[in-house]
C-alpha positions in Angstrom: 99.9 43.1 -14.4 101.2 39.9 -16.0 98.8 37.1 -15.5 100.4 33.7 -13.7 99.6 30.4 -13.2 100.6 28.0 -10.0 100.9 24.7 -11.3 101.0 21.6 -9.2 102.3 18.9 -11.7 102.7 15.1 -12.3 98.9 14.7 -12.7 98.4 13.0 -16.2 95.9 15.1 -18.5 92.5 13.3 -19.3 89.6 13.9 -21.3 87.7 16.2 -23.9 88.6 19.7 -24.9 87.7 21.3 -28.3 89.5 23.3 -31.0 88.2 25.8 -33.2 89.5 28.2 -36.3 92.8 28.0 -37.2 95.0 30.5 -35.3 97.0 31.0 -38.3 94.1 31.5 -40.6 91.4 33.2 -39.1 92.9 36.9 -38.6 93.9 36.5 -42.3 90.6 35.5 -43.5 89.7 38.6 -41.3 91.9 40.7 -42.8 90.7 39.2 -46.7 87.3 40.8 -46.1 88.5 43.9 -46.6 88.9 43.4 -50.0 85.1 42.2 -50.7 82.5 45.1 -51.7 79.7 43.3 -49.4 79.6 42.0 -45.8 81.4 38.7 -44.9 81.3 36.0 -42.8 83.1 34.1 -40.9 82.7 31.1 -38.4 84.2 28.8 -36.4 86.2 31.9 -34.6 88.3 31.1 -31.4 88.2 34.0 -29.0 92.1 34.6 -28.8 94.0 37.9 -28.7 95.1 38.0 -32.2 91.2 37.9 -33.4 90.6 41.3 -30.9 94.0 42.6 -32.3 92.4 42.0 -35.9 88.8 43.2 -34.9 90.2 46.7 -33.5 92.4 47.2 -36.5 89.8 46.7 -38.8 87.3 48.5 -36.6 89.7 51.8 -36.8 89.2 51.5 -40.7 85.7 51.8 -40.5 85.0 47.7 -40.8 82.0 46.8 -39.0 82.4 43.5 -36.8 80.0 42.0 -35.1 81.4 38.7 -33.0 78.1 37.0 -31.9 80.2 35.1 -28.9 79.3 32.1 -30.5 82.4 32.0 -32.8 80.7 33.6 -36.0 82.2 37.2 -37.4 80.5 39.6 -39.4 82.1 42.0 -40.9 81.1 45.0 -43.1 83.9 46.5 -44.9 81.6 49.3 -46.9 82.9 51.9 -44.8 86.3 52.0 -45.2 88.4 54.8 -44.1 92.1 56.3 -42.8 93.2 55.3 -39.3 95.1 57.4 -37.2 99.0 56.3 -36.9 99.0 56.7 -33.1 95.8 54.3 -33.1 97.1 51.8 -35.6 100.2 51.5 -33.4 98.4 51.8 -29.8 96.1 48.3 -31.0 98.6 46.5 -33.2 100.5 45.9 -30.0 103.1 43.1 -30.3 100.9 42.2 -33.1 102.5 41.3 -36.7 99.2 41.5 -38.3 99.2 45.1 -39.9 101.7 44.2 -42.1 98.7 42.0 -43.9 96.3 44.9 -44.2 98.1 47.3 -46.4 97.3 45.4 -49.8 94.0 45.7 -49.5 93.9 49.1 -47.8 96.4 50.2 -50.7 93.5 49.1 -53.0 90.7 50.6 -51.1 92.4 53.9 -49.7 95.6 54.1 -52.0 97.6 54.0 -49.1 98.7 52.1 -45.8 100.4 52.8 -42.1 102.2 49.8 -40.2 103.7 50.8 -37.0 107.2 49.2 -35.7 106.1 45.9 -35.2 106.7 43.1 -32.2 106.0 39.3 -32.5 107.1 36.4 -30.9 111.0 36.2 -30.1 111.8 33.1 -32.2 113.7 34.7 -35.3 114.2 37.8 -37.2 111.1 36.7 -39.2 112.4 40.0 -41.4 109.4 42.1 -43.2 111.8 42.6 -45.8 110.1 39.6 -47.8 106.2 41.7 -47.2 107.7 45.3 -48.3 109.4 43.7 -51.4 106.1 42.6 -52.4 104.2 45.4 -52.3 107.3 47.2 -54.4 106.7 44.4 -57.1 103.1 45.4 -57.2 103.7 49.3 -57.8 103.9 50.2 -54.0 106.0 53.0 -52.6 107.3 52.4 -49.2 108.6 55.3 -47.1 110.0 55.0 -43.7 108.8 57.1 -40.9 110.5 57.7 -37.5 106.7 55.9 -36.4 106.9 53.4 -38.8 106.1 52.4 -42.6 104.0 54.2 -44.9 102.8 52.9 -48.1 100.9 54.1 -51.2 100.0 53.5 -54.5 98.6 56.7 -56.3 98.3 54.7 -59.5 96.9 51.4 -57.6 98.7 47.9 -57.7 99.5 45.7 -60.6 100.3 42.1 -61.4 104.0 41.0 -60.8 106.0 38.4 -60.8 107.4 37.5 -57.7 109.7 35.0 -56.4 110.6 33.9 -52.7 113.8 33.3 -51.9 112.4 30.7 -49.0 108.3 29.7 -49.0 107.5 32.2 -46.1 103.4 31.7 -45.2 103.5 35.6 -44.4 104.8 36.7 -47.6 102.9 34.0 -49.8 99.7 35.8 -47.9 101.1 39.4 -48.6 101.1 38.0 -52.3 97.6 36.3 -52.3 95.9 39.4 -50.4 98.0 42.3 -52.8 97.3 40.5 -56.1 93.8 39.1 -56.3 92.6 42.9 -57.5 95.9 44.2 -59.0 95.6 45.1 -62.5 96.9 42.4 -64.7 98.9 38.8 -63.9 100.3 38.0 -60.7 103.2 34.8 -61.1 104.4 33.3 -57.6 107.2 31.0 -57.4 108.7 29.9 -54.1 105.2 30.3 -52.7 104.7 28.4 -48.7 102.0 25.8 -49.4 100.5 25.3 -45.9 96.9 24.0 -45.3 96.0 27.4 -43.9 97.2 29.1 -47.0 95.0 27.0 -48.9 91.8 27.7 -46.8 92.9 31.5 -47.4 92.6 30.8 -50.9 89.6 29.2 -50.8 87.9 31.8 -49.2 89.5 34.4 -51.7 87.9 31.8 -54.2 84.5 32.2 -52.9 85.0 36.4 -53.3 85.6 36.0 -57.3 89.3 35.6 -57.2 91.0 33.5 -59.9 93.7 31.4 -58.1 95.6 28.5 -59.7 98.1 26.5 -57.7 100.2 24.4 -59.6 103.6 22.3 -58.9 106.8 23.3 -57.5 105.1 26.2 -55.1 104.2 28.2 -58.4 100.6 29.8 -57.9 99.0 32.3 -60.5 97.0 35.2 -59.5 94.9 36.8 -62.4 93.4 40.3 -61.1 89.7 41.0 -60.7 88.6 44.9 -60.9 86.2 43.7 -57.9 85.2 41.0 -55.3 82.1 40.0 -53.1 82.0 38.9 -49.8 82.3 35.1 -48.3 80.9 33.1 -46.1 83.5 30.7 -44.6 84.1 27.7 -41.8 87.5 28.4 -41.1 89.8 25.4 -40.9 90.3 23.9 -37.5 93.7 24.4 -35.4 96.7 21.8 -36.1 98.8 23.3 -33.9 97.0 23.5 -31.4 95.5 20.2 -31.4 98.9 18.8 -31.8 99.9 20.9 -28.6 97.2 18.9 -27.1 98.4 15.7 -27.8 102.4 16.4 -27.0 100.5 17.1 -23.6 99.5 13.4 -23.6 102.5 12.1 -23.7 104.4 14.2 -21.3 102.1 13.5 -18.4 101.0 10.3 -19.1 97.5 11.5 -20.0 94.9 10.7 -22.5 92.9 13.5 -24.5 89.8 13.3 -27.4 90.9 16.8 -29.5 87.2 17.4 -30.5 87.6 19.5 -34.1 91.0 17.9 -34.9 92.0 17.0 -38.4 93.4 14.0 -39.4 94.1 15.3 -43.3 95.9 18.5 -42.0 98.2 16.8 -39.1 99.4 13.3 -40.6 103.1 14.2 -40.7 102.0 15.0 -36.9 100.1 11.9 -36.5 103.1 10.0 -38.3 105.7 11.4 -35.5 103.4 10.5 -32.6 103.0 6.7 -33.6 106.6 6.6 -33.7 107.1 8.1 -30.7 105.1 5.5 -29.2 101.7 7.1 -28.4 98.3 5.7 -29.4 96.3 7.4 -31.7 91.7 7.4 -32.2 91.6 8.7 -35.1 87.3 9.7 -35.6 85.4 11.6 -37.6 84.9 14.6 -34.9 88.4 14.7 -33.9 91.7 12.4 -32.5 92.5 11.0 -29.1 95.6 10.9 -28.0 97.1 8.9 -25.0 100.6 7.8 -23.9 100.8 3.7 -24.5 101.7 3.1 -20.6 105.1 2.0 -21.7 108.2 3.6 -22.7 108.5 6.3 -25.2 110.6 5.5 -28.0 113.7 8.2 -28.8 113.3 10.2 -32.7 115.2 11.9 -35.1 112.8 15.0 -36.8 113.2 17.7 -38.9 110.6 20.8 -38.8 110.4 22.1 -42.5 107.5 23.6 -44.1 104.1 22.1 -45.4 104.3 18.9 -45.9 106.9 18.4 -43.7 106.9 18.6 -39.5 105.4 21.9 -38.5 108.0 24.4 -36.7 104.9 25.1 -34.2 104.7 21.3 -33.6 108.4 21.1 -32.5 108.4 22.7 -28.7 105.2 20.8 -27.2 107.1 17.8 -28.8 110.5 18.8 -27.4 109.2 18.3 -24.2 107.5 15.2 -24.6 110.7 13.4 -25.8 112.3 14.7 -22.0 110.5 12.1 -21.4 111.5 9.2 -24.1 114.1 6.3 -23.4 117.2 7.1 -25.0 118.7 10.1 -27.6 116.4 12.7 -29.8 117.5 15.0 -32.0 115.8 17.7 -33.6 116.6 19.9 -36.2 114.8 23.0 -36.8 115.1 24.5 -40.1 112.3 27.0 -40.3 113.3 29.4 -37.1 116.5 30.4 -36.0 116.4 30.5 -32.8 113.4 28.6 -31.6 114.9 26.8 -29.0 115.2 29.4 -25.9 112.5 28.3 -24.2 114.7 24.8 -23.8 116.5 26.7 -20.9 113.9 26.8 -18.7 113.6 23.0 -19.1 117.4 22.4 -18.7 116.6 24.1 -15.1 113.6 21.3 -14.6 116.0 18.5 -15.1 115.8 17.9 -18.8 118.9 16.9 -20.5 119.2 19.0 -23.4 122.7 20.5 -25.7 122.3 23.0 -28.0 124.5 22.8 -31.3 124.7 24.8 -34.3 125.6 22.3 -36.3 122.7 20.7 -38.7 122.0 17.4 -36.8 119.3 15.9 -39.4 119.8 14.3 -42.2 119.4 17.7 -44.5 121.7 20.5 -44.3 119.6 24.1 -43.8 120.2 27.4 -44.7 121.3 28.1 -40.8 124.3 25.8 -41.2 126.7 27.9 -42.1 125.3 31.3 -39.8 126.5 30.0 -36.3 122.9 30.1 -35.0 121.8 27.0 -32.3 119.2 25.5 -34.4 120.0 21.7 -33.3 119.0 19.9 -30.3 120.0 16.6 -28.7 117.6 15.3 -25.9 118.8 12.7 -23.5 115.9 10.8 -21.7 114.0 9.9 -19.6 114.4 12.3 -17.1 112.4 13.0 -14.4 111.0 16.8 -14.3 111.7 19.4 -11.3 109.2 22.0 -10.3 110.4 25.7 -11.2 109.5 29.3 -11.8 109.1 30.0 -15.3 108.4 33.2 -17.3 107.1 32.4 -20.5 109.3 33.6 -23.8 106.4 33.4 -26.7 103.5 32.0 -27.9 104.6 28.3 -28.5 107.5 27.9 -25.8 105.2 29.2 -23.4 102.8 26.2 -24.2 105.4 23.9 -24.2 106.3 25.6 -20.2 103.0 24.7 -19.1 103.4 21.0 -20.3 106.8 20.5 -18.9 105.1 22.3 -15.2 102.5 19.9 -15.5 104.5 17.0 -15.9 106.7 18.2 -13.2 107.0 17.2 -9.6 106.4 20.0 -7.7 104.2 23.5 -8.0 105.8 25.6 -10.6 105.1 29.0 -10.8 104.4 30.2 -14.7 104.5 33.8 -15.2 103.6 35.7 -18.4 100.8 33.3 -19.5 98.8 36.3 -21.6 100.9 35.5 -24.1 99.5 31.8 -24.4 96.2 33.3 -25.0 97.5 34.5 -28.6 96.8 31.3 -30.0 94.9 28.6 -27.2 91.1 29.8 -26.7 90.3 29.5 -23.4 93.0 27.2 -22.5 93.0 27.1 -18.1 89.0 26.1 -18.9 90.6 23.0 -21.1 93.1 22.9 -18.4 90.4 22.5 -15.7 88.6 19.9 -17.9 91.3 17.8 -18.2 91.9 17.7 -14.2 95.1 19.7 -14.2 95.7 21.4 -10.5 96.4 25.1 -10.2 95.8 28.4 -9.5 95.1 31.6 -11.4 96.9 34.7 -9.9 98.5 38.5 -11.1 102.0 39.2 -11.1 
């Protein structure tokens, strides 16, 4: 049974909500303390799916986890043991994730499982990039009509490696795989993202050596062992930024307790010219729609430190609602812009062109994929029934019902809970009207 929502929208969004760990860092960090010879851990934890996902992985390979509720993870990796294929695949689910274990469990176990493996629908995002990795590091990779097996009899060593595009997953398979390889790791072409930083902060604080220099180009030397951490993972950008696009498609005003000005300034730059008004404060950012017309932009997602792919559907919506002509270019996804259907059926006024509109040509150019939008505003929003596609464009469904006229009825809405803790309770808090039924 597929949860739902009944939305009844044009009701602007006001008030507090707050946002914790970094959905794109915390099951990572997870995932690193498998690689520590003592108990770590971990706080400022949302309770999302992928953090379950992550805890019944690891619990299948004999990591203790104790979640106190309270948004601190302990986790004891000194049992360590094979998992099952059937199990691995029955609690990966749609869950990349596994793909991240098997460089440390190739170093603990000398081998690795990962099962056929889902995700949201928003490219090929190819694993390609992650089993190429593990080759360079001594891995051998053998496909099973179940999935992928790995091992590495001999254990992994220092490679070099170089990315033909700065991919956050493969830069992580790299940073996970060579922090206890034998010998030098060189990374060129490596994705330079805050959370990737955190990640190697905490692998830091277990006794790895880590340099990041210029031009993407990181240096792993290889330690025979590492300790434990104790980490405050990094707030959520994208969701915080989710929040705010929310302010300025209904008209609302919200204080993102736990947002980060430091990690979301490209954001922050993109919303001021937009139009909306920014609070910047110490324990987080309001954001508010000015009362006056949105201005029209022209943006580009790339990756760190330029406009955040995951920023770019909340924002899509928002700019329905602008005076004039958008355009946005996404150059990090190649088909990240289904979800725009659904708000073509709402009334928005949206084309879809392969063609790079931005100022940069991308490497989807020349591949006849839609990866350019032009959206005509303002125009007003229509009530609909809505089935949510993935994580992000289902986030960006619930704005667009909630800044519709009308009840909309939003099906699907387990996958939001991937990556927005408890979002109907922020919902509720910020006086949005609906109901919470099974489909």
């Amino acid at each position: 049974m597929s949860s739902a929502l009944t939305i009844t929208g044009g009701v602007p969004l006001q008030g507090t909500i707050k946002v914790r760990g970094a959905k794109n860092l915390v099951p990572k960090a997870m995932v690193a303390a498998l690689l520590g010879a003592t108990p770590s851990t971990l706080r400022n934890v949302p309770h999302i799916k992928d953090v379950q996902v992550v805890t019944d992985l690891l619990s299948l390979h004999g990591v203790a986890v104790d979640n106190d509720g309270q948004g601190k993870l302990h986790l004891d990796p000194s049992n360590v043991v094979r998992a099952q294929h059937a199990d691995i695949d029955a609690h990966a689910g749609d869950s990349r994730i596994p793909i991240l274990l098997c460089g440390p469990l190739l170093h603990t176990l000398g081998e690795a499982f990962i099962p056929d493996l889902g995700g949201c629908k928003i490219g090929d995002r190819p694993i390609n990039y992650h089993l190429d990795v593990l080759r360079h590091f001594g891995a051998k990779v053998e496909k099973l009509d179940s999935g992928i097996r790995m091992s590495a009899p001999n254990g992994l060593h220092g490679a070099k490696v170089e990315l033909p595009y700065p991919s956050v997953g493969a830069t992580e398979q790299v940073l996970l795989s060579a922090t206890r390889a034998r010998g030098r790791t060189e990374l060129r072409g490596a994705a330079t993202e805050p959370e990737i930083m955190d990640l190697i902060a905490i692998l830091q604080k277990m006794g790895a050596i880590i340099t990041v220099q210029t031009d993407r180009v990181i240096h792993i030397e290889g330690v025979e062992s590492l300790s434990g951490y104790n980490h405050s993972a990094m707030s959520d950008r994208i969701e915080a930024a989710s929040w705010g696009s929310a302010a300025l498609a209904t008209g609302g005003d919200i204080f993102v307790e736990g947002a980060t000005q430091a990690d979301m300034m490209t954001f922050l730059n993109t919303f001021r010219k937009v139009g909306g008004d920014l609070d910047i404060r110490e324990d987080g950012i309001r954001f508010s729609h000015p009362g006056t017309a949105l201005k029209p932009i022209v943006v580009e997602t790339d990756v760190h430190p330029g406009f955040m792919t995951d920023w770019q559907q909340p924002l899509v919506v928002a700019l329905t609602q602008a005076e004039g002509v958008s355009i946005v270019h996404e150059t990090v996804y190649e088909n990240r812009f289904g979800f725009t259907h659904a708000l073509q059926r709402m009334g928005a006024n949206i084309q879809l062109h392969r063609d790079c509109l931005g100022s940069t040509p991308c490497r989807f150019g020349q591949s006849n994929y839609v990866h350019s939008a032009i959206i005509s505003g303002r125009t007003e929003l229509r009530a609909q029934d809505i089935h949510v596609p993935d994580l992000r464009g289902g986030f960006s469904h619930l704005i667009a019902a909630l800044s519709a006229e009308g009840v909309s009825h939003v099906t699907g809405v387990e996958l939001i809970e991937r990556g927005y803790e408890h979002f109907t309770t922020k919902l509720e808090a910020l006086g949005a009207t609906f109901d919470v039924a099974n489909s």
